[in-house]
Structure formats: structure tokens, C-alpha cells
Short mmCIF file of C-alpha atoms in Angstrom, two decimals:
data_model
loop_
_atom_site.label_atom_id
_atom_site.label_comp_id
_atom_site.label_asym_id
_atom_site.label_seq_id
_atom_site.Cartn_x
_atom_site.Cartn_y
_atom_site.Cartn_z
CA MET A 5 -40.71 -3.06 30.25
CA ASP A 6 -39.74 -3.27 26.64
CA ASN A 7 -38.91 -6.87 25.77
CA THR A 8 -38.19 -6.27 22.10
CA TRP A 9 -35.01 -8.01 21.06
CA PRO A 10 -32.38 -5.61 19.66
CA LEU A 11 -31.66 -5.47 15.94
CA TRP A 12 -28.35 -6.77 14.55
CA GLU A 13 -26.71 -6.18 11.18
CA VAL A 14 -25.24 -9.31 9.60
CA PHE A 15 -22.10 -9.51 7.47
CA ILE A 16 -21.07 -12.71 5.68
CA ARG A 17 -17.74 -13.70 4.10
CA SER A 18 -18.60 -16.02 1.23
CA LYS A 19 -15.06 -17.40 0.98
CA ASN A 20 -11.59 -16.66 2.28
CA GLY A 21 -9.95 -13.86 0.34
CA LEU A 22 -13.18 -11.83 0.05
CA SER A 23 -14.38 -9.22 2.54
CA HIS A 24 -17.43 -9.64 4.73
CA LYS A 25 -20.44 -8.19 2.96
CA HIS A 26 -23.63 -6.84 4.49
CA VAL A 27 -26.47 -9.27 3.84
CA GLY A 28 -29.30 -8.05 6.07
CA SER A 29 -30.37 -7.90 9.69
CA LEU A 30 -32.21 -9.87 12.37
CA HIS A 31 -33.36 -9.62 15.97
CA ALA A 32 -31.55 -11.46 18.77
CA THR A 33 -31.11 -11.05 22.53
CA ASP A 34 -27.31 -10.93 22.37
CA ALA A 35 -24.34 -11.31 20.02
CA GLU A 36 -24.11 -15.05 20.46
CA MET A 37 -27.74 -15.58 19.51
CA ALA A 38 -27.33 -13.16 16.63
CA ILE A 39 -24.52 -15.33 15.20
CA GLU A 40 -26.60 -18.48 15.65
CA ASN A 41 -29.64 -16.93 14.01
CA ALA A 42 -27.54 -15.49 11.20
CA ARG A 43 -26.16 -18.96 10.58
CA ASP A 44 -29.70 -20.34 10.37
CA VAL A 45 -31.12 -17.56 8.23
CA TYR A 46 -28.31 -16.43 5.97
CA THR A 47 -26.07 -19.47 5.39
CA ARG A 48 -28.55 -22.26 4.74
CA ARG A 49 -27.09 -22.86 1.28
CA GLN A 50 -23.44 -22.51 2.21
CA GLU A 51 -23.41 -18.81 1.41
CA GLY A 52 -20.65 -18.16 3.90
CA ILE A 53 -17.73 -19.36 5.96
CA SER A 54 -17.58 -16.47 8.41
CA ILE A 55 -20.17 -14.21 10.08
CA TRP A 56 -19.88 -10.80 11.72
CA VAL A 57 -22.77 -9.28 13.66
CA VAL A 58 -22.95 -5.68 14.82
CA GLU A 59 -25.79 -4.22 16.82
CA SER A 60 -27.61 -1.85 14.47
CA LYS A 61 -27.53 1.02 16.94
CA ASP A 62 -23.72 0.86 16.83
CA VAL A 63 -23.62 1.57 13.11
CA THR A 64 -23.17 5.25 12.36
CA ALA A 65 -24.31 6.06 8.85
CA SER A 66 -23.63 9.14 6.75
CA ASN A 67 -26.58 11.41 6.17
CA PRO A 68 -28.21 10.98 2.71
CA THR A 69 -29.23 14.62 2.63
CA GLN A 70 -25.55 15.53 2.74
CA SER A 71 -24.56 13.50 -0.29
CA GLU A 72 -23.92 16.61 -2.39
CA GLU A 73 -21.38 18.11 -0.02
CA LEU A 74 -19.82 14.73 0.75
CA TYR A 75 -19.39 13.24 -2.70
CA ASP A 76 -19.63 16.00 -5.29
CA PRO A 77 -16.16 17.42 -4.62
CA ALA A 78 -14.64 14.25 -6.16
CA LYS A 79 -16.62 14.71 -9.36
CA ASN A 80 -14.40 17.28 -11.06
CA LYS A 81 -11.08 15.76 -9.94
CA ILE A 82 -10.59 13.91 -13.17
CA TYR A 83 -6.82 14.00 -12.71
CA ARG A 84 -7.20 11.22 -10.14
CA HIS A 85 -7.94 8.82 -13.02
CA PRO A 86 -5.35 7.17 -15.26
CA THR A 87 -7.14 8.18 -18.45
CA PHE A 88 -6.43 11.85 -17.71
CA TYR A 89 -2.80 11.32 -18.79
CA ASP A 90 -1.73 10.99 -22.42
CA ILE A 91 0.54 7.98 -22.87
CA PRO A 92 1.40 6.82 -26.40
CA ASP A 93 0.52 3.21 -27.23
CA GLU A 94 4.11 2.45 -28.30
CA VAL A 95 5.44 2.41 -24.75
CA GLY A 96 3.24 -0.49 -23.73
CA HIS A 97 0.79 -0.91 -20.89
CA MET A 98 1.24 1.51 -18.03
CA MET B 4 -4.00 -30.42 18.01
CA ILE B 5 -0.24 -30.33 18.14
CA GLU B 6 1.72 -27.52 16.52
CA LYS B 7 3.24 -29.80 13.89
CA ASP B 8 -0.19 -30.87 12.60
CA LEU B 9 -1.42 -27.29 12.55
CA ASN B 10 1.62 -26.28 10.53
CA GLN B 11 0.94 -29.12 8.14
CA ILE B 12 -2.71 -28.12 7.69
CA PHE B 13 -1.70 -24.50 7.24
CA GLN B 14 0.83 -25.35 4.52
CA THR B 15 -1.72 -27.57 2.75
CA ARG B 16 -4.15 -24.66 2.67
CA ILE B 17 -1.44 -22.37 1.29
CA ASP B 18 -0.48 -24.93 -1.35
CA ALA B 19 -4.12 -25.14 -2.42
CA ASP B 20 -4.02 -21.36 -2.93
CA GLU B 21 -6.48 -20.72 -0.14
CA LYS B 22 -6.38 -17.29 1.46
CA ILE B 23 -5.61 -16.95 5.15
CA GLU B 24 -7.88 -14.62 7.11
CA ALA B 25 -7.31 -12.80 10.40
CA ARG B 26 -9.01 -15.31 12.71
CA ASP B 27 -7.45 -18.40 11.09
CA TRP B 28 -4.64 -20.26 12.81
CA MET B 29 -1.26 -19.26 11.41
CA PRO B 30 2.34 -19.98 12.40
CA GLU B 31 3.74 -17.26 14.65
CA LYS B 32 6.51 -16.64 12.16
CA TYR B 33 4.03 -16.12 9.32
CA ARG B 34 2.28 -13.51 11.47
CA GLN B 35 5.54 -11.79 12.40
CA THR B 36 6.81 -11.82 8.80
CA LEU B 37 3.58 -10.22 7.62
CA ILE B 38 3.58 -7.57 10.34
CA ARG B 39 7.16 -6.68 9.44
CA GLN B 40 6.52 -6.62 5.69
CA ILE B 41 3.14 -4.83 5.77
CA SER B 42 4.27 -2.21 8.28
CA GLN B 43 7.46 -1.51 6.31
CA HIS B 44 5.32 -1.20 3.22
CA ALA B 45 3.07 1.25 5.08
CA HIS B 46 6.08 3.24 6.30
CA SER B 47 7.31 3.44 2.68
CA GLU B 48 4.02 4.96 1.56
CA VAL B 49 4.19 7.54 4.34
CA VAL B 50 7.88 8.44 3.98
CA GLY B 51 7.39 8.40 0.19
CA MET B 52 5.26 11.53 0.51
CA LEU B 53 8.27 13.55 1.64
CA PRO B 54 10.48 13.67 -1.50
CA GLU B 55 7.45 14.45 -3.68
CA GLY B 56 5.83 16.87 -1.27
CA ASN B 57 9.03 18.86 -1.69
CA TRP B 58 7.86 19.89 -5.20
CA ILE B 59 4.12 20.53 -4.75
CA THR B 60 4.52 24.28 -4.23
CA ARG B 61 6.96 24.52 -7.15
CA ALA B 62 5.12 22.44 -9.76
CA PRO B 63 5.43 24.19 -13.14
CA SER B 64 1.70 24.39 -13.90
CA LEU B 65 -1.65 23.99 -12.18
CA ARG B 66 -2.20 20.72 -14.06
CA ARG B 67 1.04 19.29 -12.70
CA LYS B 68 0.30 20.62 -9.25
CA VAL B 69 -3.14 19.01 -8.87
CA ALA B 70 -1.77 15.73 -10.23
CA LEU B 71 1.12 15.69 -7.75
CA LEU B 72 -1.15 16.73 -4.91
CA ALA B 73 -3.58 13.92 -5.76
CA LYS B 74 -0.71 11.44 -5.91
CA VAL B 75 0.74 12.42 -2.54
CA GLN B 76 -2.78 12.29 -1.09
CA ASP B 77 -3.12 8.74 -2.44
CA GLU B 78 0.13 7.69 -0.75
CA ALA B 79 -1.25 8.80 2.61
CA GLY B 80 -4.34 6.68 1.99
CA HIS B 81 -2.21 3.71 0.98
CA GLY B 82 -0.28 4.01 4.23
CA LEU B 83 -3.59 3.85 6.07
CA TYR B 84 -4.86 0.73 4.22
CA LEU B 85 -1.61 -1.04 5.01
CA TYR B 86 -1.42 -0.06 8.70
CA SER B 87 -5.01 -1.33 8.99
CA ALA B 88 -4.03 -4.64 7.37
CA ALA B 89 -1.18 -4.96 9.89
CA GLU B 90 -3.61 -4.23 12.71
CA THR B 91 -5.73 -7.27 11.72
CA LEU B 92 -2.68 -9.33 12.78
CA GLY B 93 -2.70 -7.84 16.27
CA ALA B 94 -0.09 -5.13 15.71
CA LYS B 95 -0.71 -1.78 17.39
CA ARG B 96 -0.58 1.28 15.13
CA SER B 97 1.21 3.38 17.75
CA ASP B 98 3.93 0.70 18.12
CA LEU B 99 4.47 0.58 14.38
CA LEU B 100 4.80 4.35 14.12
CA GLN B 101 7.22 4.33 17.03
CA GLN B 102 9.36 1.69 15.27
CA LEU B 103 9.56 3.94 12.23
CA ILE B 104 10.91 6.93 14.11
CA ASP B 105 13.24 4.99 16.39
CA GLY B 106 14.74 3.28 13.34
CA THR B 107 13.93 -0.34 14.28
CA ALA B 108 11.61 -0.65 11.26
CA LYS B 109 12.83 -0.01 7.74
CA TYR B 110 11.13 1.60 4.76
CA SER B 111 12.01 1.47 1.09
CA SER B 112 15.53 2.85 0.74
CA ILE B 113 14.61 4.72 -2.46
CA PHE B 114 13.05 7.50 -0.40
CA ASN B 115 16.41 8.36 1.08
CA TYR B 116 17.46 10.02 -2.17
CA PRO B 117 16.81 13.75 -2.70
CA THR B 118 14.52 15.29 -5.34
CA LEU B 119 16.84 17.90 -6.84
CA THR B 120 14.92 19.05 -9.92
CA TRP B 121 11.38 18.93 -11.30
CA ALA B 122 12.45 16.11 -13.61
CA ASP B 123 12.90 13.96 -10.49
CA ILE B 124 9.13 14.04 -10.00
CA GLY B 125 8.77 12.64 -13.53
CA ALA B 126 11.42 9.99 -12.93
CA ILE B 127 9.90 8.96 -9.60
CA GLY B 128 6.45 8.49 -11.11
CA TRP B 129 7.82 6.59 -14.08
CA LEU B 130 10.51 4.46 -12.41
CA VAL B 131 9.89 4.35 -8.67
CA ASP B 132 6.14 3.91 -8.99
CA GLY B 133 6.72 1.59 -11.95
CA ALA B 134 8.93 -0.61 -9.79
CA ALA B 135 6.50 -0.43 -6.88
CA ILE B 136 3.61 -1.44 -9.14
CA MET B 137 5.54 -4.54 -10.34
CA ASN B 138 5.82 -5.62 -6.73
CA GLN B 139 2.29 -4.60 -5.78
CA VAL B 140 0.57 -6.34 -8.67
CA MET B 141 2.22 -9.55 -7.45
CA LEU B 142 1.06 -8.83 -3.88
CA CYS B 143 -2.60 -8.66 -4.99
CA ARG B 144 -2.30 -12.46 -4.95
CA THR B 145 -0.51 -12.73 -1.61
CA SER B 146 -1.80 -15.45 0.73
CA TYR B 147 -3.00 -13.16 3.53
CA GLY B 148 -6.51 -11.91 2.69
CA PRO B 149 -6.50 -8.42 4.28
CA TYR B 150 -3.09 -7.63 2.72
CA ALA B 151 -4.23 -8.86 -0.71
CA ARG B 152 -7.40 -6.78 -0.54
CA ALA B 153 -5.46 -3.66 0.47
CA MET B 154 -3.13 -4.24 -2.48
CA VAL B 155 -6.01 -4.54 -4.96
CA ARG B 156 -7.31 -1.18 -3.84
CA ILE B 157 -3.85 0.35 -3.95
CA CYS B 158 -3.04 -0.97 -7.44
CA LYS B 159 -6.31 0.41 -8.75
CA GLU B 160 -5.49 3.86 -7.44
CA GLU B 161 -1.82 3.70 -8.27
CA SER B 162 -2.19 3.26 -12.02
CA PHE B 163 -2.34 7.01 -12.58
CA HIS B 164 0.85 7.62 -10.62
CA GLN B 165 3.16 6.09 -13.17
CA ARG B 166 1.32 7.70 -16.07
CA GLN B 167 1.55 11.21 -14.61
CA GLY B 168 5.30 10.68 -14.10
CA TYR B 169 5.87 9.40 -17.59
CA GLU B 170 3.85 12.30 -19.01
CA ILE B 171 6.24 14.70 -17.26
CA MET B 172 9.17 12.80 -18.79
CA ILE B 173 7.62 13.05 -22.27
CA ALA B 174 7.13 16.79 -21.92
CA LEU B 175 10.72 17.33 -20.77
CA SER B 176 12.33 15.03 -23.30
CA GLN B 177 10.47 16.75 -26.13
CA GLY B 178 11.30 20.19 -24.74
CA SER B 179 14.39 22.40 -24.94
CA GLU B 180 17.93 20.99 -24.80
CA GLU B 181 18.10 22.08 -21.19
CA GLN B 182 14.88 20.27 -20.31
CA LYS B 183 16.02 17.15 -22.08
CA ALA B 184 19.30 17.22 -20.18
CA MET B 185 17.35 17.58 -16.95
CA ALA B 186 15.27 14.49 -17.81
CA GLN B 187 18.43 12.51 -18.63
CA ASP B 188 20.07 13.59 -15.39
CA ALA B 189 17.03 12.44 -13.41
CA LEU B 190 17.08 9.06 -15.20
CA ASN B 191 20.79 8.74 -14.44
CA ARG B 192 20.24 9.30 -10.74
CA TRP B 193 17.06 7.25 -10.28
CA TRP B 194 17.73 4.22 -12.48
CA TRP B 195 20.00 2.21 -10.20
CA PRO B 196 18.21 3.01 -6.93
CA SER B 197 14.99 1.89 -8.69
CA LEU B 198 16.55 -1.49 -9.53
CA MET B 199 17.64 -1.77 -5.88
CA MET B 200 14.01 -1.39 -4.77
CA PHE B 201 13.43 -5.07 -5.52
CA GLY B 202 15.90 -5.99 -2.78
CA PRO B 203 18.98 -8.22 -2.76
CA ASN B 204 19.59 -10.92 -5.37
CA ASP B 205 17.65 -14.12 -4.70
CA ASP B 206 20.64 -16.06 -3.36
CA GLU B 207 21.40 -13.22 -0.91
CA SER B 208 17.85 -12.59 0.25
CA LYS B 209 17.25 -14.15 3.65
CA HIS B 210 13.45 -13.94 3.58
CA THR B 211 12.68 -14.96 0.00
CA ALA B 212 12.56 -18.78 0.27
CA GLN B 213 10.17 -18.84 3.25
CA SER B 214 8.03 -16.01 1.86
CA MET B 215 7.67 -17.88 -1.43
CA ALA B 216 6.75 -21.12 0.39
CA TRP B 217 4.07 -19.24 2.32
CA ARG B 218 3.01 -17.48 -0.89
CA ILE B 219 3.40 -14.10 0.77
CA LYS B 220 5.56 -13.37 -2.27
CA ARG B 221 4.67 -14.94 -5.61
CA LYS B 222 7.76 -13.89 -7.55
CA THR B 223 11.37 -13.50 -6.47
CA ASN B 224 13.28 -10.21 -6.29
CA ASP B 225 15.28 -11.07 -9.41
CA GLU B 226 12.20 -12.07 -11.43
CA LEU B 227 10.49 -8.80 -10.61
CA ARG B 228 13.65 -6.78 -11.31
CA GLN B 229 13.99 -8.43 -14.72
CA ALA B 230 10.34 -7.70 -15.59
CA PHE B 231 10.89 -4.08 -14.61
CA VAL B 232 14.00 -3.71 -16.80
CA ASP B 233 12.21 -5.35 -19.74
CA ALA B 234 9.27 -2.95 -19.42
CA SER B 235 11.41 0.15 -18.90
CA VAL B 236 13.84 -0.12 -21.82
CA PRO B 237 11.29 0.59 -24.59
CA GLN B 238 9.85 3.39 -22.47
CA ALA B 239 13.29 5.03 -22.22
CA GLU B 240 13.79 4.54 -25.96
CA TYR B 241 10.51 6.31 -26.71
CA LEU B 242 11.71 9.25 -24.62
CA GLY B 243 15.02 9.28 -26.48
CA LEU B 244 16.86 8.96 -23.19
CA THR B 245 19.74 6.63 -22.37
CA ILE B 246 19.60 4.19 -19.47
CA PRO B 247 22.91 4.59 -17.61
CA ASP B 248 24.10 1.00 -18.00
CA GLU B 249 26.79 0.07 -20.51
CA TYR B 250 25.96 -3.64 -20.17
CA LEU B 251 22.27 -3.21 -21.02
CA LYS B 252 21.61 -5.41 -24.05
CA TRP B 253 18.80 -7.53 -25.47
CA ASN B 254 19.52 -11.22 -24.99
CA GLU B 255 17.78 -13.15 -27.76
CA GLU B 256 18.32 -16.50 -26.09
CA ARG B 257 16.80 -15.51 -22.74
CA GLY B 258 14.17 -13.27 -24.28
CA HIS B 259 15.12 -10.62 -21.73
CA TYR B 260 17.44 -7.65 -21.40
CA ASP B 261 20.79 -8.34 -19.75
CA PHE B 262 21.89 -5.60 -17.39
CA GLY B 263 25.00 -4.63 -15.45
CA PRO B 264 25.86 -5.42 -11.82
CA ILE B 265 24.15 -3.47 -9.06
CA ASP B 266 26.25 -1.58 -6.51
CA TRP B 267 25.11 -3.49 -3.44
CA ASP B 268 27.52 -1.59 -1.19
CA GLU B 269 25.53 1.54 -1.91
CA PHE B 270 22.28 -0.33 -1.26
CA TRP B 271 23.41 -1.58 2.17
CA GLN B 272 24.84 1.82 3.09
CA VAL B 273 21.44 3.42 2.44
CA VAL B 274 19.53 0.61 4.18
CA LYS B 275 21.77 0.98 7.23
CA GLY B 276 20.96 4.66 7.48
CA TYR B 277 23.81 6.35 5.63
CA GLY B 278 21.91 7.45 2.51
CA PRO B 279 21.78 11.11 1.53
CA CYS B 280 18.43 11.81 3.25
CA ASN B 281 17.88 9.12 5.92
CA ALA B 282 18.34 11.51 8.85
CA GLU B 283 16.19 14.19 7.21
CA ARG B 284 13.30 11.77 6.54
CA ILE B 285 13.23 10.38 10.07
CA ALA B 286 13.54 13.88 11.52
CA ALA B 287 10.53 14.98 9.44
CA ARG B 288 8.45 12.01 10.64
CA ARG B 289 9.47 12.59 14.26
CA LYS B 290 8.66 16.29 14.05
CA SER B 291 5.28 15.57 12.54
CA GLN B 292 4.46 13.02 15.22
CA GLU B 293 5.62 15.20 18.10
CA GLU B 294 4.07 18.41 16.86
CA GLY B 295 0.83 16.65 15.92
CA LYS B 296 0.39 15.07 19.35
CA TRP B 297 -1.57 17.97 20.83
CA VAL B 298 -4.10 17.73 17.98
CA GLN B 299 -4.78 14.08 18.80
CA GLU B 300 -5.06 14.89 22.51
CA ALA B 301 -7.34 17.87 21.92
CA ALA B 302 -9.64 15.86 19.64
CA MET B 303 -9.92 13.08 22.23
CA ALA B 304 -10.59 15.59 25.02
CA TYR B 305 -13.32 17.21 22.90
CA ALA B 306 -14.94 13.84 22.15
CA ARG B 307 -14.93 12.98 25.86
CA LYS B 308 -16.51 16.31 26.72
CA ARG B 309 -19.28 15.84 24.15
CA LYS B 310 -20.02 12.36 25.45
CA GLN B 311 -20.16 13.63 29.02
CA ARG B 312 -22.51 16.44 28.01
CA SER B 313 -24.95 14.18 26.25
CA GLN B 314 -24.95 11.87 29.28
CA ASP B 315 -25.65 14.83 31.59
CA GLN B 316 -28.48 15.84 29.27
CA LYS B 317 -30.03 12.39 29.50
CA THR B 318 -29.79 12.39 33.30
CA LYS B 319 -31.52 15.77 33.40
CA VAL B 320 -34.38 14.59 31.20
CA ALA B 321 -34.80 11.44 33.28
#
């Protein structure tokens, strides 16, 4: 029987107002232990005030080999940026 | 801890400019106010696609068309960010959408006006988005974390919206007499409804005092409206267009422009559902929801089938 503890991804909110950010991963038997271990490993110097853990197998990631088809189409859509439009300085910030 | 103490602690946190996050204790009324405000904001983004979508196929050049398409696409995304922020407060997306089509939730009354000419697309970008940005820049500092973060993202994306509108206005106002007249006509029709976007005057606004105390809002309706007028006057002057307000005048003492009284009867008529396009907008949303239902059902059925198949596969292998 495989007794390897499952892998968990850890997300920490450094302070209220900011989003949780991925900081790393750890092994734990269940979600509760994962939170406890994350507290011990990732917040020893008050790095956070809130922790999320997600079992790594539940994270679906995009495929790196597909990055061309996924992200290239945005490259030539320069009209999505404010600098594409000519606005004279006289009218103030816009 | 008793409710009174919790309220006290909550207000102390707000006063210290701390952000409130989804799992924090909050007064029930704070939660309800936010759900109402954020969902109405989301509805406005979604309904706001309708008057502009009206002109995508008739944009005068490819440049204008891709810009308008990109803008309308952004509004859909903004609706999504905001519905998601409301969902962090325990609201259900399907309930919110239902409230929009049954009329129990409001959306910005500006979208109940029709887009009659191409110049309206210019005026909407310049004035309607300009007014929205005034409000949204303030909301980047709102006390509820998920709402503030959604607003930061929205403001970043929104900055091109006003510029593309103003660019249209420049082109028209420097064009033929006919084009210039079209630009002026659009300004005439959109100016006052844009000022109404900031909501009732402060002494008439029933939510303002509490929303300011909770720092959901950081500026009052009248403060924002004044800032918008001050920013817009020089922009109209550059275009060589006249703002349709005979009382509009620089006030040296206040350091602001004075402006004429707003027709609040019109505002309330439109809010209550009697604007030129209220019925049309709601009908469009209802149609889209009803006719899109089978797509949602089919996609769910397909996902279930795939899951079942992969489970059957596993059983076979085992």
C-alpha cells in the first residue's frame, strides 16, 4: 500500500487587501495538516495572515507546449492598449 | 463575542483603513450593501454592451471596428470580475442574473438611452466611460478587498475606452459640418444623463452616509460629479463643441465649474423603468438567457458523459 502523503499547493495572503499568492508546496495527510504545516513552513516570519491549500492533483494547468496558440493571438491586438489612441496633451490626463 | 463589540471592532478596522476580506466577520448590512452594489455594477457592465454592440457591424472603418469590439469584449470581462467578487460574499450568480431580468436589481440608468448615430459611440466612450472611470478609480480603494482588486483590474483595462471615444469625437469635430453637427448632437443628448450617472445629490442619497462610514465609497456623488464636470469642460473646448448648459461657468472662488440643475424627474423616470430603452434592454437580456440555456445544459451533459466514460475506462483496466 502506498503510504506517501499527498502533495498540496500553498497560497499565502501577506496582508488584507492583497490576493493569496502561490508560495510553494508540501506533503500532508489531509487539508487540516496541510494548513498546519504551511503555517510552520511558510509563515515563520509573519509572511502571511491567511493560508489556502489545494491538493496538487486538483490543479489543472495549461499546457506549456500550447503557449503559442494560447497567448500569441493577443500579441497583435495593439488596439487593446491606451497608447494606440492619439490624444492631444492639451485635454489633460485620460 | 456580542454583536455590538464585533461591530465596534469592525468599524475600528475600517477607520484604520484595513481591508475586509471574504472570511472576515462583517455586519450583515455591509454584506448586503456590497452584494447590491457589486451586482448592480456587474449588471451595468453587461447591459452596457447592448447600446455599443448596436454599432459594431456599422463602424465606419476597420480600426474603429476592432476598437469597439475590444471595448465591448472588455465590458463582458468586467461583468465577470464583478459577479465573482459578489460571489465571495455568498451571493449566487444565478440569483443575481435572475434579479436583473425580473427587474428587482437595477443597473446604471445611462444604458437605457439609445445610440442613434455613430457619434454616440464617441460620446459614450468620452463621457459615459469618463464618468464611470471617476467612480471606479475611487472604488480601487474601497474597503472590501475582492471588490477593490476587481476594480484595479478594471481601471487598468478601461483606460483605453475613454481614449477611443474621445478620438472618435476629435475626428468628427474636425470633419465636415455635418460630422461636427453629429458630434454636437451626441454631446447634447449624452451630457445630462452622464451627470446623472453619479446618482442623486448627497442630501437625497439614502445610501451615501453609511457607505462613506464603511469606506465602501470614498467620495460622495456630488464630489465625483464636480470632478467629472471640471475634467470634461476643457475636453469639450478642445473639440470646439458646446456643453448644453447655460449655467456652466468657471467659479474662481470655488476653483470649480458651476453647472445648472439636473432634471431629477427624468432620472427617476428612467430608474423606475420608463426610460426610452428599459424594456428593450431587459428583453435582450432575457432572450439571451433563455436562448442560451440549452448551451449550458448541453455543455454540462457533455462533461458528465466524459467523466462517466473515463470512470468506465478505469474500471475496465482494473
